[in-house]
mmCIF file of C-alpha atoms in Angstrom:
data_model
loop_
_atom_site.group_PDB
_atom_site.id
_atom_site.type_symbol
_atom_site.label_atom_id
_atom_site.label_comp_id
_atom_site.label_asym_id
_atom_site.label_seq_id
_atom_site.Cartn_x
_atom_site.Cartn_y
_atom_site.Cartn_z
ATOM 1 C CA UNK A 1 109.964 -62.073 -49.762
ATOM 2 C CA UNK A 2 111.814 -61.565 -52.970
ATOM 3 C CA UNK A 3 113.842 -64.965 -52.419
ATOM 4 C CA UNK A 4 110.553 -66.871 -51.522
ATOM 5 C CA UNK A 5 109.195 -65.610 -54.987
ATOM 6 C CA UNK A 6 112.461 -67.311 -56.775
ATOM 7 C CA UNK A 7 111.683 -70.556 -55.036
ATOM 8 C CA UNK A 8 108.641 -72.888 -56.127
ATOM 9 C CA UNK A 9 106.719 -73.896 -52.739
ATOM 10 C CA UNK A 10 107.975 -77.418 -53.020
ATOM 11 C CA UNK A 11 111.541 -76.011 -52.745
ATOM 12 C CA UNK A 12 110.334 -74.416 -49.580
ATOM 13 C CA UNK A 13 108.834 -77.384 -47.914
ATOM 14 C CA UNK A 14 112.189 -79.374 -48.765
ATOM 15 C CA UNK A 15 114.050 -76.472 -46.729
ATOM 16 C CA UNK A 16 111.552 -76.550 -43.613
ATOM 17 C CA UNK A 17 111.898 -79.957 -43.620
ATOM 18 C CA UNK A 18 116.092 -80.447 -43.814
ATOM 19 C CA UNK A 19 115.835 -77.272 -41.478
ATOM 20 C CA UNK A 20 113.400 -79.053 -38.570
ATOM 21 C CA UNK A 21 115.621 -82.176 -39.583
ATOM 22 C CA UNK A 22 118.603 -80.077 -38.756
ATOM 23 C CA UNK A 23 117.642 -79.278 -35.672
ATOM 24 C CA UNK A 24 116.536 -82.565 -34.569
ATOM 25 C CA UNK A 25 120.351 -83.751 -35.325
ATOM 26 C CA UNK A 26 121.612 -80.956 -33.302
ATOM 27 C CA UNK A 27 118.993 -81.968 -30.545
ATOM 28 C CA UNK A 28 119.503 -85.499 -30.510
ATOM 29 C CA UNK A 29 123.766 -84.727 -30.628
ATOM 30 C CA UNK A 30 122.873 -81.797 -26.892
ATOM 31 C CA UNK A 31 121.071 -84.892 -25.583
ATOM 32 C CA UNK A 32 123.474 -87.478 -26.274
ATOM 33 C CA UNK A 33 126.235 -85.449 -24.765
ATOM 34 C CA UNK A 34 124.450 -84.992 -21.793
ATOM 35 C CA UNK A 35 123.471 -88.626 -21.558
ATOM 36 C CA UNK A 36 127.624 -89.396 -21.905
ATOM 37 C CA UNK A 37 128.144 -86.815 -19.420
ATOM 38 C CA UNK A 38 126.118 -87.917 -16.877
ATOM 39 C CA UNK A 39 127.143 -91.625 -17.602
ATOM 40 C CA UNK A 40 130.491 -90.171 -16.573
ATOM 41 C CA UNK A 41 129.919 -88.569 -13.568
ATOM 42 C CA UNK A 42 127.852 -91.808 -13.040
ATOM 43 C CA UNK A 43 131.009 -94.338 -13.489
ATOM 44 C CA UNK A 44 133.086 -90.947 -11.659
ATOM 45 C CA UNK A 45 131.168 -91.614 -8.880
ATOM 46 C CA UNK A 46 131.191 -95.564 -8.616
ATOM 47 C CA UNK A 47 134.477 -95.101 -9.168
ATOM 48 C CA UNK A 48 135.246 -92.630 -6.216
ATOM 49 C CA UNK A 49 133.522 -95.244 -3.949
ATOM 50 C CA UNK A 50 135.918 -98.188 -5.254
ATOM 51 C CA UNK A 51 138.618 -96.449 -4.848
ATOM 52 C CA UNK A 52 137.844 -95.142 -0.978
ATOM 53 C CA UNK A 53 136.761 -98.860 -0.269
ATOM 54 C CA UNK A 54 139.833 -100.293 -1.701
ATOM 55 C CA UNK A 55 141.884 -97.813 0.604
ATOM 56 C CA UNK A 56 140.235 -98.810 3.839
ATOM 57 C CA UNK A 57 140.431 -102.450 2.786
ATOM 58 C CA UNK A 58 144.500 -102.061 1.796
ATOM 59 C CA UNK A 59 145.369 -100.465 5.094
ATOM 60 C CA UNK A 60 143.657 -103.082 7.352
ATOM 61 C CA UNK A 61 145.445 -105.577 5.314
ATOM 62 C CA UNK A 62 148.540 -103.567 6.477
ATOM 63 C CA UNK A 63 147.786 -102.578 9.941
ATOM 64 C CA UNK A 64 147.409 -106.389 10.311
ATOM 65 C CA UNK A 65 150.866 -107.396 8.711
ATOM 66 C CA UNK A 66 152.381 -104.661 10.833
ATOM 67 C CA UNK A 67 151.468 -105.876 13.657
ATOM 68 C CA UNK A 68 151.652 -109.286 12.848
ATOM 69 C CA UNK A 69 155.604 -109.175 12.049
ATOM 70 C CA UNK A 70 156.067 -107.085 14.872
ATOM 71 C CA UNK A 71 156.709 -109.919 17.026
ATOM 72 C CA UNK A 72 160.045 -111.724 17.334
ATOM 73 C CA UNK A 73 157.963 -114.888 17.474
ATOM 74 C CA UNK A 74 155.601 -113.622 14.371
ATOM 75 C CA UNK A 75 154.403 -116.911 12.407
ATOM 76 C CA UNK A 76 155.810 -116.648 8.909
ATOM 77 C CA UNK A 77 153.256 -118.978 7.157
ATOM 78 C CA UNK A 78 150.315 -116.768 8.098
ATOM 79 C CA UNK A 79 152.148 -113.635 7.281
ATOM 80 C CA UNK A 80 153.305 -114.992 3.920
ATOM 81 C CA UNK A 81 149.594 -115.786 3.487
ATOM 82 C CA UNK A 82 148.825 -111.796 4.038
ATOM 83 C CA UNK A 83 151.713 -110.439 2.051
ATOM 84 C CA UNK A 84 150.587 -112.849 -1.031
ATOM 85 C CA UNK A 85 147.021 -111.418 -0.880
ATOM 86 C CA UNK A 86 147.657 -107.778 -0.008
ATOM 87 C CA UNK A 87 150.334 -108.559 -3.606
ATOM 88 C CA UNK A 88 147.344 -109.886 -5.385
ATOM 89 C CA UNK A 89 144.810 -107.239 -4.024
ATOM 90 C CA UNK A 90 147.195 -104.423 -4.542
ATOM 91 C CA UNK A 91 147.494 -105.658 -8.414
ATOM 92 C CA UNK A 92 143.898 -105.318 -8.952
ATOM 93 C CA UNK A 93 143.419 -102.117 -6.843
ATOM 94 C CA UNK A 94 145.932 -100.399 -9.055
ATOM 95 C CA UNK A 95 144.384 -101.764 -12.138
ATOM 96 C CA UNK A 96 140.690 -100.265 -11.211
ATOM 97 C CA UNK A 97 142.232 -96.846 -10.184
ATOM 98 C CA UNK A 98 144.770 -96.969 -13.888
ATOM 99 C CA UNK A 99 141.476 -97.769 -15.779
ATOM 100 C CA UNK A 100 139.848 -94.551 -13.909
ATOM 101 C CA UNK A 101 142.474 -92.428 -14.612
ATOM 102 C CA UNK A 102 142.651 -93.601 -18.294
ATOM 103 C CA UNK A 103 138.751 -93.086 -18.192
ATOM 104 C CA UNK A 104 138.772 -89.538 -16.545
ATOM 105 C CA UNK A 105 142.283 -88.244 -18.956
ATOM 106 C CA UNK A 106 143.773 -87.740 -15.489
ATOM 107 C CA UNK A 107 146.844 -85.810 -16.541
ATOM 108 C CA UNK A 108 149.246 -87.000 -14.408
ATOM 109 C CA UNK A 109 148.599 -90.672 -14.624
ATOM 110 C CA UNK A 110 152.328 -91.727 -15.648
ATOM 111 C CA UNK A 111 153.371 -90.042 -12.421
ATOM 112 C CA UNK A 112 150.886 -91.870 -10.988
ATOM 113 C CA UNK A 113 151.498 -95.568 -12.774
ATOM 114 C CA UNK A 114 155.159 -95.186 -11.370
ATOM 115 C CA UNK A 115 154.269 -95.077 -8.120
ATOM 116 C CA UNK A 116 152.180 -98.059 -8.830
ATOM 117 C CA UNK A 117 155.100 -100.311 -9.729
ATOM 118 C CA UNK A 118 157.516 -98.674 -7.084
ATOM 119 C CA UNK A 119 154.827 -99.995 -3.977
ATOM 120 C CA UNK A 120 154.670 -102.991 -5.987
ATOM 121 C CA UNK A 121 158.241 -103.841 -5.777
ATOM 122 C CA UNK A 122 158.532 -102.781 -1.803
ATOM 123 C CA UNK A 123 155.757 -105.347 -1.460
ATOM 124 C CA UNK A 124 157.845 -108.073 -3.291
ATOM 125 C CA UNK A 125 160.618 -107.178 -0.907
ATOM 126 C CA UNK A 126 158.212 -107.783 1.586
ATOM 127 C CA UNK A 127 157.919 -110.959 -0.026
ATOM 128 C CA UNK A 128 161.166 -112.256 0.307
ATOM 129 C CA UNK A 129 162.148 -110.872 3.805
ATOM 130 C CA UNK A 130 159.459 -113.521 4.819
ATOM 131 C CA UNK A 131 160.552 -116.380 2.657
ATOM 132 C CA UNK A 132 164.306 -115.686 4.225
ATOM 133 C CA UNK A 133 162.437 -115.504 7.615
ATOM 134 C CA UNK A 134 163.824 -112.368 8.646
ATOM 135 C CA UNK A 135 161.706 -111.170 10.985
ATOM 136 C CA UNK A 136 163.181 -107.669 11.574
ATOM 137 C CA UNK A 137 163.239 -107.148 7.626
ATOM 138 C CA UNK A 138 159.683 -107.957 7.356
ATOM 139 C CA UNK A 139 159.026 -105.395 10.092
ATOM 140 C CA UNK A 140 161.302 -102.862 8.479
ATOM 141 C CA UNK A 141 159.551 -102.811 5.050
ATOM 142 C CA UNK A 142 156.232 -103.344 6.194
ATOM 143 C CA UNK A 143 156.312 -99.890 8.258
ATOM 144 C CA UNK A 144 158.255 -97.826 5.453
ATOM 145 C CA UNK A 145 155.678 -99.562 3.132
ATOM 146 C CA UNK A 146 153.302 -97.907 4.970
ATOM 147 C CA UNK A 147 154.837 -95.069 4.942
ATOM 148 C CA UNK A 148 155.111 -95.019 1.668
ATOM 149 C CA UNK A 149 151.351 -95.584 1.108
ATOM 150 C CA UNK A 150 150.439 -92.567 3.319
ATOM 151 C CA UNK A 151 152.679 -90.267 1.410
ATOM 152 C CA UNK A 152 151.048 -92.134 -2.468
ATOM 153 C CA UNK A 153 147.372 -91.142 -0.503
ATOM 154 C CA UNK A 154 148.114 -87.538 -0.382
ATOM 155 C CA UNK A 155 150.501 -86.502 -2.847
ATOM 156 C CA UNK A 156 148.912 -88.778 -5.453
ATOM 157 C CA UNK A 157 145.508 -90.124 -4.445
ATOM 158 C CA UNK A 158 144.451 -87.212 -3.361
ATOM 159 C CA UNK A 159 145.373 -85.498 -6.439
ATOM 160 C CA UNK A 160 143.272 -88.253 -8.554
ATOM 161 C CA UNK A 161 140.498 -87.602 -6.583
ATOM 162 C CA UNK A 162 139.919 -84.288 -6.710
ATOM 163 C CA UNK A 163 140.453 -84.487 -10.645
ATOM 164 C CA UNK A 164 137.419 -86.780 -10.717
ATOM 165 C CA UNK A 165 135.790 -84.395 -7.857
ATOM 166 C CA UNK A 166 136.235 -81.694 -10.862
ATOM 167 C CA UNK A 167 134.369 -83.830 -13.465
ATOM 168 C CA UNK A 168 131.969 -84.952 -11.519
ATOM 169 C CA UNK A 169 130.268 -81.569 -11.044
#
């Protein structure tokens, strides 16, 4: 009481009022942070799904090339048709999954990037083993690139998505 006696009751009401204001910042801060929370386990989530269908749509594309160039015969203008799409798909899959690392802080996205650009450049192999029209080339580097993409899936895919698995609870 002896402070309330030093203060006029207009001083008071200006402190109840900055106090309840106070606490309606801190409030409104909690609430936003859980709104930006669960707008990231939100985007987590959609991005989880994105990532699982752009698996399952990457390794039909390759299943199909590998068996496609498995034949002596194999017709080179249909799989150069398949190689240039599962280039151009495989550019924007690795985009979406780089912008969900960069969105989730995964910590070992450099790791991960490099592997990016390593697939890349088995795929432009790929490439040119068809424009050459060497059959047995396009064979070769179609099953280590798959390979290759089994071994990314666990040691690095994986990895990504439990990370997000983490943030999302």
């Amino acid at each position: 009481m002896r402070g309330q006696a030093s203060c006029s009751c207009a001083s008071w009401d200006i402190l109840r009022r900055c106090t309840r204001y106070l606490l309606t910042i801190e409030e409104l801060s909690f609430g936003m942070e859980r709104t930006r929370q669960a707008d990231l386990k939100d985007k987590l989530a959609i991005a989880h799904a994105i990532m699982d269908a752009d698996h399952q749509r990457c390794n039909r594309l390759v299943l199909q090339i590998i068996e496609l160039s498995s034949h002596p015969a194999m017709r080179f203008e249909i799989v150069g048709e398949l190689v240039r799409e599962l280039q151009l798909y495989a550019l924007s899959h690795y985009a979406r999954e780089e912008s969900f690392m960069e969105i989730s802080g995964f910590p070992e996205a450099a790791d991960h990037k490099r592997e990016h650009a390593l697939q890349l450049e088995e795929i432009a192999q790929i490439a040119a083993a068809v424009v050459e029209r060497d059959q047995p080339a396009v064979s070769r580097l179609m099953h280590a690139l798959f390979a290759n993409w089994i071994k990314h899936r666990d040691e690095h895919d994986n990895k990504l998505s439990e990370f997000i698995d983490t943030l999302e609870r």
